[in-house]
Short mmCIF file of C-alpha atoms in Angstrom, two decimals:
data_model
loop_
_atom_site.label_atom_id
_atom_site.label_comp_id
_atom_site.label_asym_id
_atom_site.label_seq_id
_atom_site.Cartn_x
_atom_site.Cartn_y
_atom_site.Cartn_z
CA MET A 1 27.75 -5.43 -7.98
CA ARG A 2 25.60 -2.37 -8.69
CA THR A 3 22.61 -4.64 -9.33
CA LEU A 4 23.15 -6.43 -6.02
CA LEU A 5 23.47 -3.16 -4.11
CA LEU A 6 20.30 -1.82 -5.70
CA LEU A 7 18.50 -5.06 -4.91
CA LEU A 8 19.47 -4.87 -1.24
CA THR A 9 18.61 -1.16 -1.04
CA LEU A 10 15.16 -1.46 -2.52
CA SER A 11 14.21 -4.62 -0.66
CA GLY A 12 14.98 -3.51 2.88
CA THR A 13 12.50 -4.60 5.50
CA ALA A 14 10.19 -1.88 6.85
CA ALA A 15 11.61 -0.19 9.92
CA GLY A 16 10.14 -1.39 13.18
CA ALA A 17 9.10 -4.85 12.01
CA GLN A 18 8.89 -7.29 14.92
CA THR A 19 8.80 -11.06 15.39
CA TYR A 20 5.00 -10.79 15.62
CA ASN A 21 4.03 -11.29 11.99
CA PRO A 22 0.39 -10.66 11.07
CA THR A 23 1.20 -10.73 7.35
CA GLU A 24 1.57 -14.51 7.31
CA ARG A 25 -2.11 -14.93 6.43
CA TYR A 26 -1.83 -12.48 3.50
CA VAL A 27 1.55 -13.22 1.89
CA ILE A 28 2.43 -16.63 0.47
CA ALA A 29 5.77 -17.90 -0.75
CA GLY A 30 6.64 -16.24 -4.03
CA GLN A 31 5.28 -12.86 -3.01
CA ASP A 32 7.58 -12.57 -0.02
CA GLU A 33 11.04 -11.02 0.01
CA PRO A 34 12.85 -14.09 -1.45
CA GLY A 35 10.15 -14.22 -4.13
CA TYR A 36 10.84 -10.59 -4.95
CA ARG A 37 14.55 -11.26 -5.34
CA ALA A 38 13.83 -14.11 -7.73
CA TRP A 39 11.44 -11.95 -9.77
CA TYR A 40 13.94 -9.05 -9.78
CA LEU A 41 16.67 -11.22 -11.28
CA ALA A 42 14.41 -13.09 -13.71
CA SER A 43 14.50 -10.37 -16.39
CA PRO A 44 17.05 -7.65 -17.18
CA VAL A 45 14.24 -5.09 -17.46
CA ASN A 46 12.93 -5.65 -13.93
CA PRO A 47 15.82 -3.86 -12.13
CA ILE A 48 15.49 -0.95 -14.55
CA ARG A 49 11.76 -0.60 -13.94
CA VAL A 50 12.09 -0.90 -10.15
CA ALA A 51 14.85 1.70 -10.09
CA GLY A 52 12.78 4.06 -12.23
CA LEU A 53 9.79 3.84 -9.90
CA HIS A 54 11.96 4.20 -6.81
CA HIS A 55 13.67 7.31 -8.16
CA TYR A 56 10.34 8.80 -9.21
CA ILE A 57 8.62 8.48 -5.84
CA THR A 58 11.78 9.64 -4.08
CA HIS A 59 11.99 12.72 -6.32
CA TYR A 60 8.43 13.65 -5.37
CA GLY A 61 9.01 13.27 -1.65
CA ALA A 62 7.51 9.85 -0.97
CA GLY A 63 10.54 7.59 -1.10
CA TRP A 64 11.40 5.22 1.76
CA VAL A 65 7.89 5.33 3.23
CA LEU A 66 7.64 1.63 2.43
CA PRO A 67 10.18 -0.66 0.75
CA THR A 68 9.75 -0.24 -2.99
CA TRP A 69 9.41 -3.99 -3.49
CA GLN A 70 6.27 -4.02 -1.33
CA ILE A 71 4.49 -1.40 -3.44
CA ILE A 72 4.84 -3.52 -6.56
CA ARG A 73 3.10 -6.52 -5.01
CA THR A 74 0.08 -7.39 -7.09
CA ALA A 75 -3.03 -9.24 -5.84
CA SER A 76 -2.87 -11.85 -3.10
CA ASP A 77 -4.55 -14.23 -5.60
CA TRP A 78 -1.76 -13.84 -8.16
CA ARG A 79 -0.88 -17.54 -8.13
CA LYS A 80 -4.47 -18.75 -8.45
CA CYS A 81 -4.88 -16.30 -11.34
CA ASN A 82 -1.65 -17.46 -13.01
CA ASP A 83 -0.26 -13.92 -13.01
CA ALA A 84 2.87 -12.22 -11.69
CA ALA A 85 3.51 -11.74 -7.97
CA PHE A 86 5.14 -8.37 -8.69
CA GLU A 87 4.59 -5.81 -11.43
CA VAL A 88 5.84 -2.27 -11.95
CA PRO A 89 2.87 -0.25 -13.25
CA PRO A 90 2.99 1.85 -16.42
CA THR A 91 4.75 5.17 -15.86
CA SER A 92 1.49 7.04 -16.51
CA GLU A 93 0.16 5.65 -13.22
CA TRP A 94 3.14 6.50 -11.03
CA PRO A 95 1.91 9.95 -9.89
CA HIS A 96 -1.12 8.36 -8.25
CA ILE A 97 0.79 6.38 -5.64
CA VAL A 98 2.77 9.40 -4.45
CA GLN A 99 -0.14 10.99 -2.62
CA THR A 100 -1.15 7.63 -1.13
CA LEU A 101 2.37 7.14 0.22
CA ARG A 102 2.31 10.64 1.70
CA PHE A 103 -0.87 9.78 3.58
CA VAL A 104 0.73 6.57 4.86
CA ARG A 105 3.82 8.49 5.99
CA ASP A 106 2.07 11.49 7.51
CA GLU A 107 -1.04 9.93 9.01
CA VAL A 108 -1.14 6.13 9.01
CA ILE A 109 2.27 5.29 10.47
CA PRO A 110 2.11 7.93 13.23
CA ALA A 111 -1.29 6.53 14.26
CA VAL A 112 -0.84 2.74 14.03
CA GLY A 113 2.92 2.24 13.76
CA PRO A 114 4.78 0.51 10.92
CA VAL A 115 2.76 -1.18 8.22
CA GLU A 116 3.45 -3.59 5.38
CA ALA A 117 1.92 -3.25 1.92
CA VAL A 118 0.48 -6.57 0.78
CA SER A 119 -1.15 -5.47 -2.50
CA ALA A 120 -0.87 -2.47 -4.79
CA TYR A 121 -1.16 -2.30 -8.59
CA ARG A 122 -3.26 -4.88 -10.44
CA ASN A 123 -3.46 -5.11 -14.20
CA ALA A 124 -6.93 -5.48 -15.72
CA ARG A 125 -6.82 -9.25 -16.13
CA LEU A 126 -5.52 -9.92 -12.63
CA ASN A 127 -7.94 -7.44 -11.08
CA GLU A 128 -10.89 -9.20 -12.70
CA CYS A 129 -9.67 -12.67 -11.74
CA ALA A 130 -9.07 -11.56 -8.13
CA GLY A 131 -12.62 -10.25 -7.85
CA GLY A 132 -11.77 -6.55 -7.91
CA ALA A 133 -14.32 -3.99 -9.08
CA PRO A 134 -13.83 -2.89 -12.72
CA GLY A 135 -13.07 0.63 -11.48
CA SER A 136 -10.88 -0.50 -8.58
CA ALA A 137 -8.35 2.07 -7.36
CA HIS A 138 -5.75 -0.70 -7.58
CA ARG A 139 -6.08 -0.58 -11.38
CA GLY A 140 -4.73 2.96 -11.50
CA PHE A 141 -2.01 2.45 -8.83
CA TYR A 142 -3.86 4.69 -6.38
CA ALA A 143 -4.34 2.00 -3.74
CA LEU A 144 -2.39 0.08 -1.15
CA ASP A 145 -3.69 -2.73 1.02
CA LEU A 146 -1.84 -2.55 4.32
CA VAL A 147 -1.38 -4.64 7.46
CA PRO A 148 -0.12 -3.12 10.76
CA LEU A 149 3.06 -4.69 12.10
CA ASN A 150 2.44 -3.75 15.74
CA GLU A 151 0.10 -6.08 17.59
CA THR A 152 -3.44 -4.69 17.72
CA THR A 153 -7.07 -5.74 17.49
CA ARG A 154 -9.37 -5.25 14.54
CA GLU A 155 -11.64 -2.99 16.57
CA GLN A 156 -8.77 -0.78 17.70
CA LEU A 157 -7.38 -0.59 14.17
CA MET A 158 -10.76 0.45 12.77
CA ARG A 159 -11.35 3.08 15.46
CA THR A 160 -7.88 4.55 15.02
CA MET A 161 -7.94 4.64 11.23
CA CYS A 162 -11.48 6.01 11.08
CA ALA A 163 -10.47 8.84 13.41
CA VAL A 164 -7.45 9.58 11.20
CA HIS A 165 -9.62 9.48 8.09
CA GLN A 166 -12.20 11.80 9.63
CA ARG A 167 -9.54 14.36 10.59
CA ARG A 168 -7.24 14.22 7.59
CA GLY A 169 -8.69 12.04 4.83
CA GLU A 170 -10.32 14.88 2.92
CA ALA A 171 -7.08 16.83 2.73
CA TYR A 172 -5.39 13.88 1.06
CA SER A 173 -8.41 12.76 -1.05
CA THR A 174 -8.20 9.46 0.77
CA GLY A 175 -10.41 6.43 0.46
CA LEU A 176 -10.40 4.05 3.42
CA GLY A 177 -11.79 0.53 3.59
CA PHE A 178 -11.44 -2.61 5.69
CA TYR A 179 -11.10 -6.28 4.85
CA PRO A 180 -11.36 -9.27 7.21
CA PHE A 181 -8.85 -9.48 10.06
CA LEU A 182 -6.26 -6.65 10.04
CA ARG A 183 -5.98 -5.83 6.35
CA PHE A 184 -7.12 -2.36 5.34
CA HIS A 185 -7.14 -0.27 2.17
CA VAL A 186 -6.07 3.32 1.52
CA ASP A 187 -6.04 5.18 -1.79
CA SER A 188 -5.85 8.77 -3.02
CA ARG A 189 -8.65 8.68 -5.58
CA GLY A 190 -11.30 10.44 -3.51
CA PHE A 191 -12.50 11.09 0.03
CA ARG A 192 -14.78 8.23 1.01
CA ARG A 193 -15.01 5.28 3.38
CA TRP A 194 -16.60 1.84 3.30
CA LEU A 195 -17.13 -0.68 6.07
CA PRO A 196 -18.15 -4.33 6.22
CA ALA A 197 -21.86 -4.75 6.86
CA GLY A 198 -22.73 -4.47 10.53
CA GLU A 199 -19.40 -2.97 11.62
CA GLU A 200 -20.35 0.70 11.63
CA ALA A 201 -19.98 0.86 15.42
CA SER A 202 -16.39 -0.37 15.15
CA CYS A 203 -15.55 2.75 13.20
CA ASP A 204 -16.90 5.22 15.74
CA PRO A 205 -14.03 7.73 15.96
CA LEU A 206 -14.36 7.97 19.76
CA GLY A 207 -16.25 11.22 19.63
CA GLU A 208 -13.42 13.19 18.05
CA GLN A 209 -14.52 16.16 15.98
CA PRO A 210 -13.20 16.56 12.44
CA HIS A 211 -10.66 19.29 11.89
CA ALA A 212 -10.75 21.61 8.89
CA PRO A 213 -8.54 20.03 6.25
CA GLU A 214 -5.20 21.65 5.62
CA PRO A 215 -3.96 22.07 2.05
CA VAL A 216 -1.64 19.35 0.81
CA GLU A 217 0.80 19.93 -2.03
CA ALA A 218 -0.53 18.39 -5.23
CA VAL A 219 1.39 15.65 -6.99
CA VAL A 220 3.18 16.87 -10.10
CA LYS A 221 2.22 14.68 -13.04
#
C-alpha cells in the first residue's frame, strides 16, 4: 500500500495540463506515465531511488515544481539506443537539478505557463548514442528539456523565454537553447544561450532592457 501511494504521489500530472497535448511528438509509449509505472515496479530498488531523489529536491526547496517521474526521463531516443526510458542519476549529481528546477518554478512557469519535462539525465552511453555533446549538461543532471503545455507558437515561445533569460538567466546561471518545434532546454551550468541558425530575430526580447541580477541562494551540496 505504501508503494502504491508513493507511486501515485510522485507520478501526478503537472498542474494545468490541458487536452491540447504538444508532447505527443516528443514522448513515445514506454516513456509516458504508464511506462513510468511499469519501470517503477520492475525493480525493488527503483521506488527507493525515486523516493530518495524526491525527498532531496523537496528538502532543498524545489519539490513539486514538476512531477518527479518527469525529471528522470532520459533521452527521447532511449528505445533506439536500447537504453532505459527512466533513470535516477547518481546522488552526486542531484544538487545540480535543484537550481534548474528553481529557475523553472520562479521564471519559466510564470512566463509561459505549465511545462512538461521530456528529457533530463543521460548516462554517458545513452548521451553519445542520442547525439549529445560529450560535455552535455544532461550528463551532469543540470539540464531539462521542456515543452509548454499551453498553446503557443514557436516564435512567441522564443521571444518570451529569451526575455526571461535576459532578465534573470545570469542570476540563476542558466543556459537556454531551442530545438525544433516547441521543445526548449534550460540548465544551471552557466549563463549562455544558443539559437538555431537563422533564428536570431525570433529571440529579440521585444526591446526589454536587462535588469541587474538579484542574488539567488546557492544549492547546498
